[in-house]
PDB file of C-alpha atoms in Angstrom:
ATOM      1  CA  UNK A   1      47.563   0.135 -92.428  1.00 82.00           C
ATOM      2  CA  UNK A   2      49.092   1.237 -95.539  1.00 88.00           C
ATOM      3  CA  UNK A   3      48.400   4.706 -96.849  1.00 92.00           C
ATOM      4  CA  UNK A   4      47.947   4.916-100.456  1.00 96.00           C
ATOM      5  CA  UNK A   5      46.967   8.224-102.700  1.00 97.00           C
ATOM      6  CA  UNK A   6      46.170   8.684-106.216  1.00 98.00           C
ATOM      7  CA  UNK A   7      46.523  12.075-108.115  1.00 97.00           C
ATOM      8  CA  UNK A   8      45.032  14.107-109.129  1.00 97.00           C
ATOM      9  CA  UNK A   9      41.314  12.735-108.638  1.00 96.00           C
ATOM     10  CA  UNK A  10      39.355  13.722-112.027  1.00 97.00           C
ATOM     11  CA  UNK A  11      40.987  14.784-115.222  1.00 97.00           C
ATOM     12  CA  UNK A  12      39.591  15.543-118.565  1.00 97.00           C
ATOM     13  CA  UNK A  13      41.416  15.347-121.641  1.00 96.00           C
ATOM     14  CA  UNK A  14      41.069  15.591-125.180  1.00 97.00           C
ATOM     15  CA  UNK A  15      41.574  12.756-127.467  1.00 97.00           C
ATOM     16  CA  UNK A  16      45.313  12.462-128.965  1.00 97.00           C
ATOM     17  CA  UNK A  17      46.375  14.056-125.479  1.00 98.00           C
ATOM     18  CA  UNK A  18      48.916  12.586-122.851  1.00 97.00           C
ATOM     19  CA  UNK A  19      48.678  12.267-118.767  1.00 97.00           C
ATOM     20  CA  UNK A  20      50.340  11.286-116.041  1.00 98.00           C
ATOM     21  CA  UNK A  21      48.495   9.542-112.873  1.00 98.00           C
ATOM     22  CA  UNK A  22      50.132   9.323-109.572  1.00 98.00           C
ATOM     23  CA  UNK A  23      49.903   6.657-107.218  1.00 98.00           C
ATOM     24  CA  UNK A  24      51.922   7.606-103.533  1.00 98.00           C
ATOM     25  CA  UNK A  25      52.148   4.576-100.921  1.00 97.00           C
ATOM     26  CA  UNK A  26      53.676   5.300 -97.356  1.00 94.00           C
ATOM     27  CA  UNK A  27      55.278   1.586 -97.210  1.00 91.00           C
ATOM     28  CA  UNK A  28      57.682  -0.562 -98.668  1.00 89.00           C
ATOM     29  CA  UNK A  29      55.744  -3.126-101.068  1.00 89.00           C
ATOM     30  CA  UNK A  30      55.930  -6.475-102.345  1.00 86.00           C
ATOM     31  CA  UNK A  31      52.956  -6.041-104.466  1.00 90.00           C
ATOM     32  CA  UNK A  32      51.509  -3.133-106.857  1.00 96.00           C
ATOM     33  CA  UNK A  33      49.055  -3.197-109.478  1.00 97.00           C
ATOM     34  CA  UNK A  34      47.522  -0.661-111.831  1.00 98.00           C
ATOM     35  CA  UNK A  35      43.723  -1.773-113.068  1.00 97.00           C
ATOM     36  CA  UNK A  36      41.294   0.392-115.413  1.00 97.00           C
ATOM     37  CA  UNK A  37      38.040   0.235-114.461  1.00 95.00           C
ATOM     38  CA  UNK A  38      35.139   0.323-116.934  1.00 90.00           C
ATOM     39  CA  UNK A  39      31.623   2.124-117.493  1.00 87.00           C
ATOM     40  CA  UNK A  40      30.413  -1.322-116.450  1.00 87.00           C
ATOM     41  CA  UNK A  41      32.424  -1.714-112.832  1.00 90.00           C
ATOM     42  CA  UNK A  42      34.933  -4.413-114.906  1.00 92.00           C
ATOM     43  CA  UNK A  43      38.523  -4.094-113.874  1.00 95.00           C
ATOM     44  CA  UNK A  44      40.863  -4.721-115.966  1.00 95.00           C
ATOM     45  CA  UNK A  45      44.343  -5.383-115.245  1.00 96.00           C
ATOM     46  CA  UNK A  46      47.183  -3.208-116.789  1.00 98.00           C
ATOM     47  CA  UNK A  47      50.115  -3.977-115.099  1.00 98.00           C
ATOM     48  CA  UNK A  48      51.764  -5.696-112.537  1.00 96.00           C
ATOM     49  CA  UNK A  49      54.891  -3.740-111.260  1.00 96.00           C
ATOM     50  CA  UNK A  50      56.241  -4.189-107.539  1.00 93.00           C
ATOM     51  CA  UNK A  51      59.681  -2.104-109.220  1.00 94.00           C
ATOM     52  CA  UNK A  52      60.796  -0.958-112.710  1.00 96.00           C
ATOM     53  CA  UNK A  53      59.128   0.234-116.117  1.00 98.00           C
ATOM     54  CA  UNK A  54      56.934  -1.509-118.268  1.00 97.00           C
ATOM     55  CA  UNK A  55      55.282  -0.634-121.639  1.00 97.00           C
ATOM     56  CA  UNK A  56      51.888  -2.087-123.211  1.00 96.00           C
ATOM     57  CA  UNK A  57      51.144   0.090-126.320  1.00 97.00           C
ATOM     58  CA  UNK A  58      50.215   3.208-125.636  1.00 97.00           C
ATOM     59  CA  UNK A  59      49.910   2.132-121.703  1.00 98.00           C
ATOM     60  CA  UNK A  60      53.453   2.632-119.568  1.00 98.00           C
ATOM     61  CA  UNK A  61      54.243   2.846-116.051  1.00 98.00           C
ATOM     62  CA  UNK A  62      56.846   2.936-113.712  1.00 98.00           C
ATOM     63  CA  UNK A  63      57.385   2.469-110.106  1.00 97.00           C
ATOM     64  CA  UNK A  64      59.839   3.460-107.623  1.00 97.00           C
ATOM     65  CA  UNK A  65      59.620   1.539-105.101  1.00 93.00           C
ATOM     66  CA  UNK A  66      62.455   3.357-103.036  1.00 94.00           C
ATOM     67  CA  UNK A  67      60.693   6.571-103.040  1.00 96.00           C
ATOM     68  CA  UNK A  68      57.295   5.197-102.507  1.00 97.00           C
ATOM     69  CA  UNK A  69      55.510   5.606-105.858  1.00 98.00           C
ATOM     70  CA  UNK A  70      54.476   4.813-109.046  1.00 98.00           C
ATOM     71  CA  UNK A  71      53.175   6.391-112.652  1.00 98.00           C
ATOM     72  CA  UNK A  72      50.753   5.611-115.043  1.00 98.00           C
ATOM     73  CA  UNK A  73      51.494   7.748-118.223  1.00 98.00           C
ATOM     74  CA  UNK A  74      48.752   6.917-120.972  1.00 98.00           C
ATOM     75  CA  UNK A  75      49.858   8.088-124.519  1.00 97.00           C
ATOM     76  CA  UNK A  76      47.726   9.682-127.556  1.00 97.00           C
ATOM     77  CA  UNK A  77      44.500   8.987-125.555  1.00 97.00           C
ATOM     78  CA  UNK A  78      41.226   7.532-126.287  1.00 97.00           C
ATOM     79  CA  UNK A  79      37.407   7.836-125.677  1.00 96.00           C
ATOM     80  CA  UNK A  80      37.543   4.318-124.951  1.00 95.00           C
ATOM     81  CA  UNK A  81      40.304   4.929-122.113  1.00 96.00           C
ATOM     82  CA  UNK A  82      37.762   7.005-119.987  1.00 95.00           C
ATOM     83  CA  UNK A  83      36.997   5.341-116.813  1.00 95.00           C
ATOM     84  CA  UNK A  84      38.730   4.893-113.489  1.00 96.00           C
ATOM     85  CA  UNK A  85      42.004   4.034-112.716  1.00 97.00           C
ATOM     86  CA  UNK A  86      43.250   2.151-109.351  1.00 97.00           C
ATOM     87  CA  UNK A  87      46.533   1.590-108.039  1.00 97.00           C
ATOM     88  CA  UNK A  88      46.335  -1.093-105.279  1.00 97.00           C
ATOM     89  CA  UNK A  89      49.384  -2.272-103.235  1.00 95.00           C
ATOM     90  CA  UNK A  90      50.350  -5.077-100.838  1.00 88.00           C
ATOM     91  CA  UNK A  91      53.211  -4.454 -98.077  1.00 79.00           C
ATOM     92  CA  UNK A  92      55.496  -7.407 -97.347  1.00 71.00           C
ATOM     93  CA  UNK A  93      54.325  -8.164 -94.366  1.00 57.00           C
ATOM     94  CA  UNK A  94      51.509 -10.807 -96.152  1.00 50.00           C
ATOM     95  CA  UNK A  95      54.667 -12.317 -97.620  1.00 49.00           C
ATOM     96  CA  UNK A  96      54.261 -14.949 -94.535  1.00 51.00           C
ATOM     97  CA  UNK A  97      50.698 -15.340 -94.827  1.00 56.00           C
ATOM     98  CA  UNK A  98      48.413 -16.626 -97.227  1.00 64.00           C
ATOM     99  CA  UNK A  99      46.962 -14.797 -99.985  1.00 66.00           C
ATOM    100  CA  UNK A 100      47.473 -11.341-101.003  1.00 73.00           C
ATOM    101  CA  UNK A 101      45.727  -8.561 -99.408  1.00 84.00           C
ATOM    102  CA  UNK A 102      45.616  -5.426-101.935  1.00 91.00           C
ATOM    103  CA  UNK A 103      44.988  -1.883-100.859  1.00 93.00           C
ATOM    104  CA  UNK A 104      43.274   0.457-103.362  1.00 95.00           C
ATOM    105  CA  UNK A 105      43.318   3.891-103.278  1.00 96.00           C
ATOM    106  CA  UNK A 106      40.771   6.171-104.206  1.00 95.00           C
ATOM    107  CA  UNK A 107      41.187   6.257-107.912  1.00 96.00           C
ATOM    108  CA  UNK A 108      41.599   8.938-111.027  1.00 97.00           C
ATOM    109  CA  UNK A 109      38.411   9.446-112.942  1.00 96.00           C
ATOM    110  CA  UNK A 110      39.635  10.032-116.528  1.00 97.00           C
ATOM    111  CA  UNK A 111      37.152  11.424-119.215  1.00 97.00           C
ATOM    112  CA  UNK A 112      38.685  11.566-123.075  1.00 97.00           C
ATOM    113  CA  UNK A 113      36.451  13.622-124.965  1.00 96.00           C
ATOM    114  CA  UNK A 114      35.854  13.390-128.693  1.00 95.00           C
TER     115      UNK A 114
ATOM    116  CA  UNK B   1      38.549 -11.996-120.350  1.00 50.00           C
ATOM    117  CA  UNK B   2      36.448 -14.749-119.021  1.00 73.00           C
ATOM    118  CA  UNK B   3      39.151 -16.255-116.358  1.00 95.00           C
ATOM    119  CA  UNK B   4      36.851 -14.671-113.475  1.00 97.00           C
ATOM    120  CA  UNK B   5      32.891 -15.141-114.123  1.00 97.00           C
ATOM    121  CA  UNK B   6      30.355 -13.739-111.800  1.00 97.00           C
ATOM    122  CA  UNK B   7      26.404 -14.448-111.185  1.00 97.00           C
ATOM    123  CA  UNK B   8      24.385 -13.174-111.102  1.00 97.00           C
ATOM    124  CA  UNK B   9      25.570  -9.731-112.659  1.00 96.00           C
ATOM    125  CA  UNK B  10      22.521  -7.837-111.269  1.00 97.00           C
ATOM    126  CA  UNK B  11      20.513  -8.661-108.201  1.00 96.00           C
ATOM    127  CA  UNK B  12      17.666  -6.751-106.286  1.00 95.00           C
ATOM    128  CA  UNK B  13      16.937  -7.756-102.747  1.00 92.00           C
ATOM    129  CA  UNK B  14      14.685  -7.592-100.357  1.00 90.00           C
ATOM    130  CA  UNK B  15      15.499  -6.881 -96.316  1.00 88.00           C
ATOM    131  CA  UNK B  16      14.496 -10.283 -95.732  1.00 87.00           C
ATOM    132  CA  UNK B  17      15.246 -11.980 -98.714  1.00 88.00           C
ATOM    133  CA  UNK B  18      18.631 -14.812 -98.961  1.00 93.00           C
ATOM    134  CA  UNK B  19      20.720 -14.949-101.689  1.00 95.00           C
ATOM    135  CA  UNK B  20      24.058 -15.995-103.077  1.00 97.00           C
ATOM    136  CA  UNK B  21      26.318 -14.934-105.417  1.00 98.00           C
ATOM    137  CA  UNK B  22      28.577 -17.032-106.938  1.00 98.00           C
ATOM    138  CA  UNK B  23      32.208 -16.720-108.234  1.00 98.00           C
ATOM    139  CA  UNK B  24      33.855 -19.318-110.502  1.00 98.00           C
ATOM    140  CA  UNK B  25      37.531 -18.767-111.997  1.00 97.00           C
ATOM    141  CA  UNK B  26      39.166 -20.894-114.903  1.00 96.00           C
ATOM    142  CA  UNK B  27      42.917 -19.444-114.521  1.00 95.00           C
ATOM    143  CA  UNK B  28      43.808 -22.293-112.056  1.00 94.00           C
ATOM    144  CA  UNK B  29      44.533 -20.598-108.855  1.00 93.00           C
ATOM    145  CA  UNK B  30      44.612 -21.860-105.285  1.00 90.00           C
ATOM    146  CA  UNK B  31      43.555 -18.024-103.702  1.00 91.00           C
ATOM    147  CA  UNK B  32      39.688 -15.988-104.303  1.00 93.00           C
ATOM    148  CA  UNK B  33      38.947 -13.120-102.654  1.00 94.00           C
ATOM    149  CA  UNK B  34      35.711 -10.904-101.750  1.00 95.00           C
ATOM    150  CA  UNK B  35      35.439  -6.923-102.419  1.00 95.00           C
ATOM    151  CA  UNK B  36      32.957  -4.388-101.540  1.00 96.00           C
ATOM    152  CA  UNK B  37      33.067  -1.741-103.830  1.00 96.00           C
ATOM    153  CA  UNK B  38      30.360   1.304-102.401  1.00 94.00           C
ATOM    154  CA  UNK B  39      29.831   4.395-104.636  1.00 87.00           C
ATOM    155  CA  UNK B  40      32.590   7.204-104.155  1.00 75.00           C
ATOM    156  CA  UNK B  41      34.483   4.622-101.710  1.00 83.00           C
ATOM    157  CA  UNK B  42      37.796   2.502-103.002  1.00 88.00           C
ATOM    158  CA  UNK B  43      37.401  -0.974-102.743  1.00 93.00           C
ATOM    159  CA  UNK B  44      37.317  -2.990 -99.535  1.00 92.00           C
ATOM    160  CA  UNK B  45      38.728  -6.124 -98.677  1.00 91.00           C
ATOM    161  CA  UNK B  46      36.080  -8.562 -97.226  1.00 93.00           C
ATOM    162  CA  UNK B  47      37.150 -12.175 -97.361  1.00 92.00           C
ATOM    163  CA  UNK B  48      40.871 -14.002 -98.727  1.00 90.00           C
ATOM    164  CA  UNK B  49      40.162 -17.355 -99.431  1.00 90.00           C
ATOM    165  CA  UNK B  50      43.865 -20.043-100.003  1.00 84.00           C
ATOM    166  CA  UNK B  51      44.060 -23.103-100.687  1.00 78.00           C
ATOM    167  CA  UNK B  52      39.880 -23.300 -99.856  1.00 74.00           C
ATOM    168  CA  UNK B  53      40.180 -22.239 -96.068  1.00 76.00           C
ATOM    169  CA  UNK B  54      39.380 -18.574 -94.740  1.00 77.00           C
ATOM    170  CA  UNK B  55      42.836 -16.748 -94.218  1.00 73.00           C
ATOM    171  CA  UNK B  56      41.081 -13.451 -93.496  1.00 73.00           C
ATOM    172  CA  UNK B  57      37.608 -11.762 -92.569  1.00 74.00           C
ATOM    173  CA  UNK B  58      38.153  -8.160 -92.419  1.00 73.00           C
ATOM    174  CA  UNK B  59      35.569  -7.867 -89.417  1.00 83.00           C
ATOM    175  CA  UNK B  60      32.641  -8.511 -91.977  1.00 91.00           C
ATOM    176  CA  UNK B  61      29.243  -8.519 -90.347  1.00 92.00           C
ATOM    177  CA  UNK B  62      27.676 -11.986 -90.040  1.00 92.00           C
ATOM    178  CA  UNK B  63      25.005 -11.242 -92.377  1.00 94.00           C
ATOM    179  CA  UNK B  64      27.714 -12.126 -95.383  1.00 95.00           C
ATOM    180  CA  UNK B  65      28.588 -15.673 -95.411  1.00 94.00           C
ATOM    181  CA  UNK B  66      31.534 -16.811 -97.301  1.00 94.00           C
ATOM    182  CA  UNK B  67      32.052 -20.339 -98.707  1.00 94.00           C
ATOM    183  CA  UNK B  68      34.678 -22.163-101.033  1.00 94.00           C
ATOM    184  CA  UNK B  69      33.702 -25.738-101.536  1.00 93.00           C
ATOM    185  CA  UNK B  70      36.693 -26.029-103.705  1.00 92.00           C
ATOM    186  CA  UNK B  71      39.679 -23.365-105.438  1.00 90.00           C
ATOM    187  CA  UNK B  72      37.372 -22.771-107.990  1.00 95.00           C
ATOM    188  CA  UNK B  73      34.527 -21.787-106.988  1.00 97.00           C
ATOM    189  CA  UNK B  74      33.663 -19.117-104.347  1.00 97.00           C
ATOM    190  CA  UNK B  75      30.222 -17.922-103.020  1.00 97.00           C
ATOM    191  CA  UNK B  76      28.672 -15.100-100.618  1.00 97.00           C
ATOM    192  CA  UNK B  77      25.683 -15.747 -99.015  1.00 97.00           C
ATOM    193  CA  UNK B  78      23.621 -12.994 -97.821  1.00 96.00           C
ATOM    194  CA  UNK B  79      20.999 -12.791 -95.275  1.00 93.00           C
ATOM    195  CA  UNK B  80      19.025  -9.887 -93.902  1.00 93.00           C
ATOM    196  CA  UNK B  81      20.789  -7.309 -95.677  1.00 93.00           C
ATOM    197  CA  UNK B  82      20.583  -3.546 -95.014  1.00 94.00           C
ATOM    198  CA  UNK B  83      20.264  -1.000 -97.382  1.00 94.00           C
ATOM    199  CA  UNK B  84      23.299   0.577 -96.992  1.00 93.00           C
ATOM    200  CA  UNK B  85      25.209  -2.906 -98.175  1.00 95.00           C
ATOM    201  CA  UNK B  86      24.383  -1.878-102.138  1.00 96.00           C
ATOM    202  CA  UNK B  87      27.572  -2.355-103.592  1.00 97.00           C
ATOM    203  CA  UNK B  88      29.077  -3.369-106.080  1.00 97.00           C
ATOM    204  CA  UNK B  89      30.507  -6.958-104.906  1.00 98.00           C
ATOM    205  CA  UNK B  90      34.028  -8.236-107.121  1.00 97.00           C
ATOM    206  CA  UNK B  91      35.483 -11.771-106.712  1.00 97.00           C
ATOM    207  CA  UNK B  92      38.798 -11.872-107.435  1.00 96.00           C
ATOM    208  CA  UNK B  93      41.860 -14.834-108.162  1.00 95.00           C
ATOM    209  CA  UNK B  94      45.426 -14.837-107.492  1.00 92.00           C
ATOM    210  CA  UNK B  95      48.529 -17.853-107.736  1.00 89.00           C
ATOM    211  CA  UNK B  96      49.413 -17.871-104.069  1.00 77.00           C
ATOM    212  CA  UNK B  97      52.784 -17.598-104.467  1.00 74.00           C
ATOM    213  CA  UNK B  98      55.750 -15.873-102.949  1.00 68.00           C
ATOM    214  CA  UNK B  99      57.272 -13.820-106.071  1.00 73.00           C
ATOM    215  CA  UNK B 100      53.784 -13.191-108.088  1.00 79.00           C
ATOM    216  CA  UNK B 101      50.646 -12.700-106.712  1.00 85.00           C
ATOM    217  CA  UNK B 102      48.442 -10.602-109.429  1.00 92.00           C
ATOM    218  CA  UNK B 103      45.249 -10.576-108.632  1.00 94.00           C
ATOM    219  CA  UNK B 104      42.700 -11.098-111.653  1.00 96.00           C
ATOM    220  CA  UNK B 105      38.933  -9.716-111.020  1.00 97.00           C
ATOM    221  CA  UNK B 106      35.381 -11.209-112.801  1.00 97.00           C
ATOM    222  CA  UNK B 107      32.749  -8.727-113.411  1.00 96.00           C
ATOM    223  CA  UNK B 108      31.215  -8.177-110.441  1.00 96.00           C
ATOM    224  CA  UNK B 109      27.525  -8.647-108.913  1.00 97.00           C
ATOM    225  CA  UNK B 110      25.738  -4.902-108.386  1.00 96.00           C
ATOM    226  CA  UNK B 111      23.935  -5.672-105.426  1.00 97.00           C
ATOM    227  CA  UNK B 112      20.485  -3.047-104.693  1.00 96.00           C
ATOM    228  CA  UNK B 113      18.750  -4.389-101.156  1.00 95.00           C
ATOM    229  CA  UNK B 114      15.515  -1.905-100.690  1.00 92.00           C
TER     230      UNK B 114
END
């Protein structure tokens, strides 16, 4: 199945800091999607992006589908933006099937500190 | 976000014990899906649900029984549970469709069997 890696795995930041998280996939996909998970196991969706950039706030990412991964860059950061952070994929393959069969990798835990 | 509600949002299980958990989504979709989300582990795939029949069961042991009476409502029923299947269990919802498939995720059900 399809391979997919998140970098790094824990990082701590201040508030009003920047990052960058990392999402590597070892096959072409149809499907890719960025979620924040909360204290309280909620995910939340950020964004939806199979190719291209997109920008929410202080929230952008980007993904390259050619080269096999995508970014998450979180701007001027916030206590309330600690949590985990998943980047799940789909190859085509499912195209033909029913449904859509995600695979997540293992996460970034981000901590903001006051 | 209240397109994905789950219940119960705690449970606490005996070995022996049946229960269900149920999944209901207001987004109108035609697709549900089952994860398994175990501590320091990404989540798993269990069961992909279109159009209300079983597309996939990602060799799931028998003691987790999936049913969707209808696209809008899905349900797990579990019997004779282990201890090692505390989890955190997240329904999911997606428009089965060839271009877009983002998959939107309730709450979750935090499963303890003793």
């Amino acid at each position: 199945g399809i391979q997919v890696e998140q970098s790094p795995p824990d990082l701590i930041l201040q508030e009003g800091a920047n990052s960058t998280l990392r999402c590597n996939f070892s096959d072409s996909v149809n499907n890719l999607q960025w979620f924040h998970q909360n204290p309280w196991g909620q995910l939340i969706n950020l964004f939806y992006i199979p190719s291209g950039t997109k920008q929410n706030g202080r929230l952008s990412a980007t993904t390259v589908a050619t080269e096999r991964y995508s970014l998450l860059y979180i701007s001027s950061s916030q206590t309330t933006d600690s949590g985990v952070y998943f980047c799940a994929v789909e190859r085509p393959f499912y195209q033909e099937t029913s449904g859509s069969r995600l695979t997540f990798g293992e996460g970034t835990q981000l901590t903001v500190n006051p | 976000e209240t397109g994905v509600t789950q219940t119960p949002r705690h449970l606490v299980m005996g070995m022996t014990n049946k229960k269900s958990l149920k999944c209901e989504q207001h987004l109108g979709h035609n697709a549900m899906y089952w994860y398994k989300q175990s501590a320091k582990k990404p989540l798993e795939l269990m069961f992909v649900y279109s159009l209300e029949e079983r597309v996939e069961n990602n060799s799931v042991p028998s003691r987790f029984s999936p049913e969707c009476p209808n696209s809008s409502h899905l349900f797990l029923h579990l019997h004779t549970l282990q201890p090692e299947d505390s989890a955190l269990y997240l329904c999911a919802s997606s428009q089965d469709d060839d271009s877009y498939n983002e998959q939107f995720f309730g709450p979750g059900t935090r499963l303890t069997v003793l």
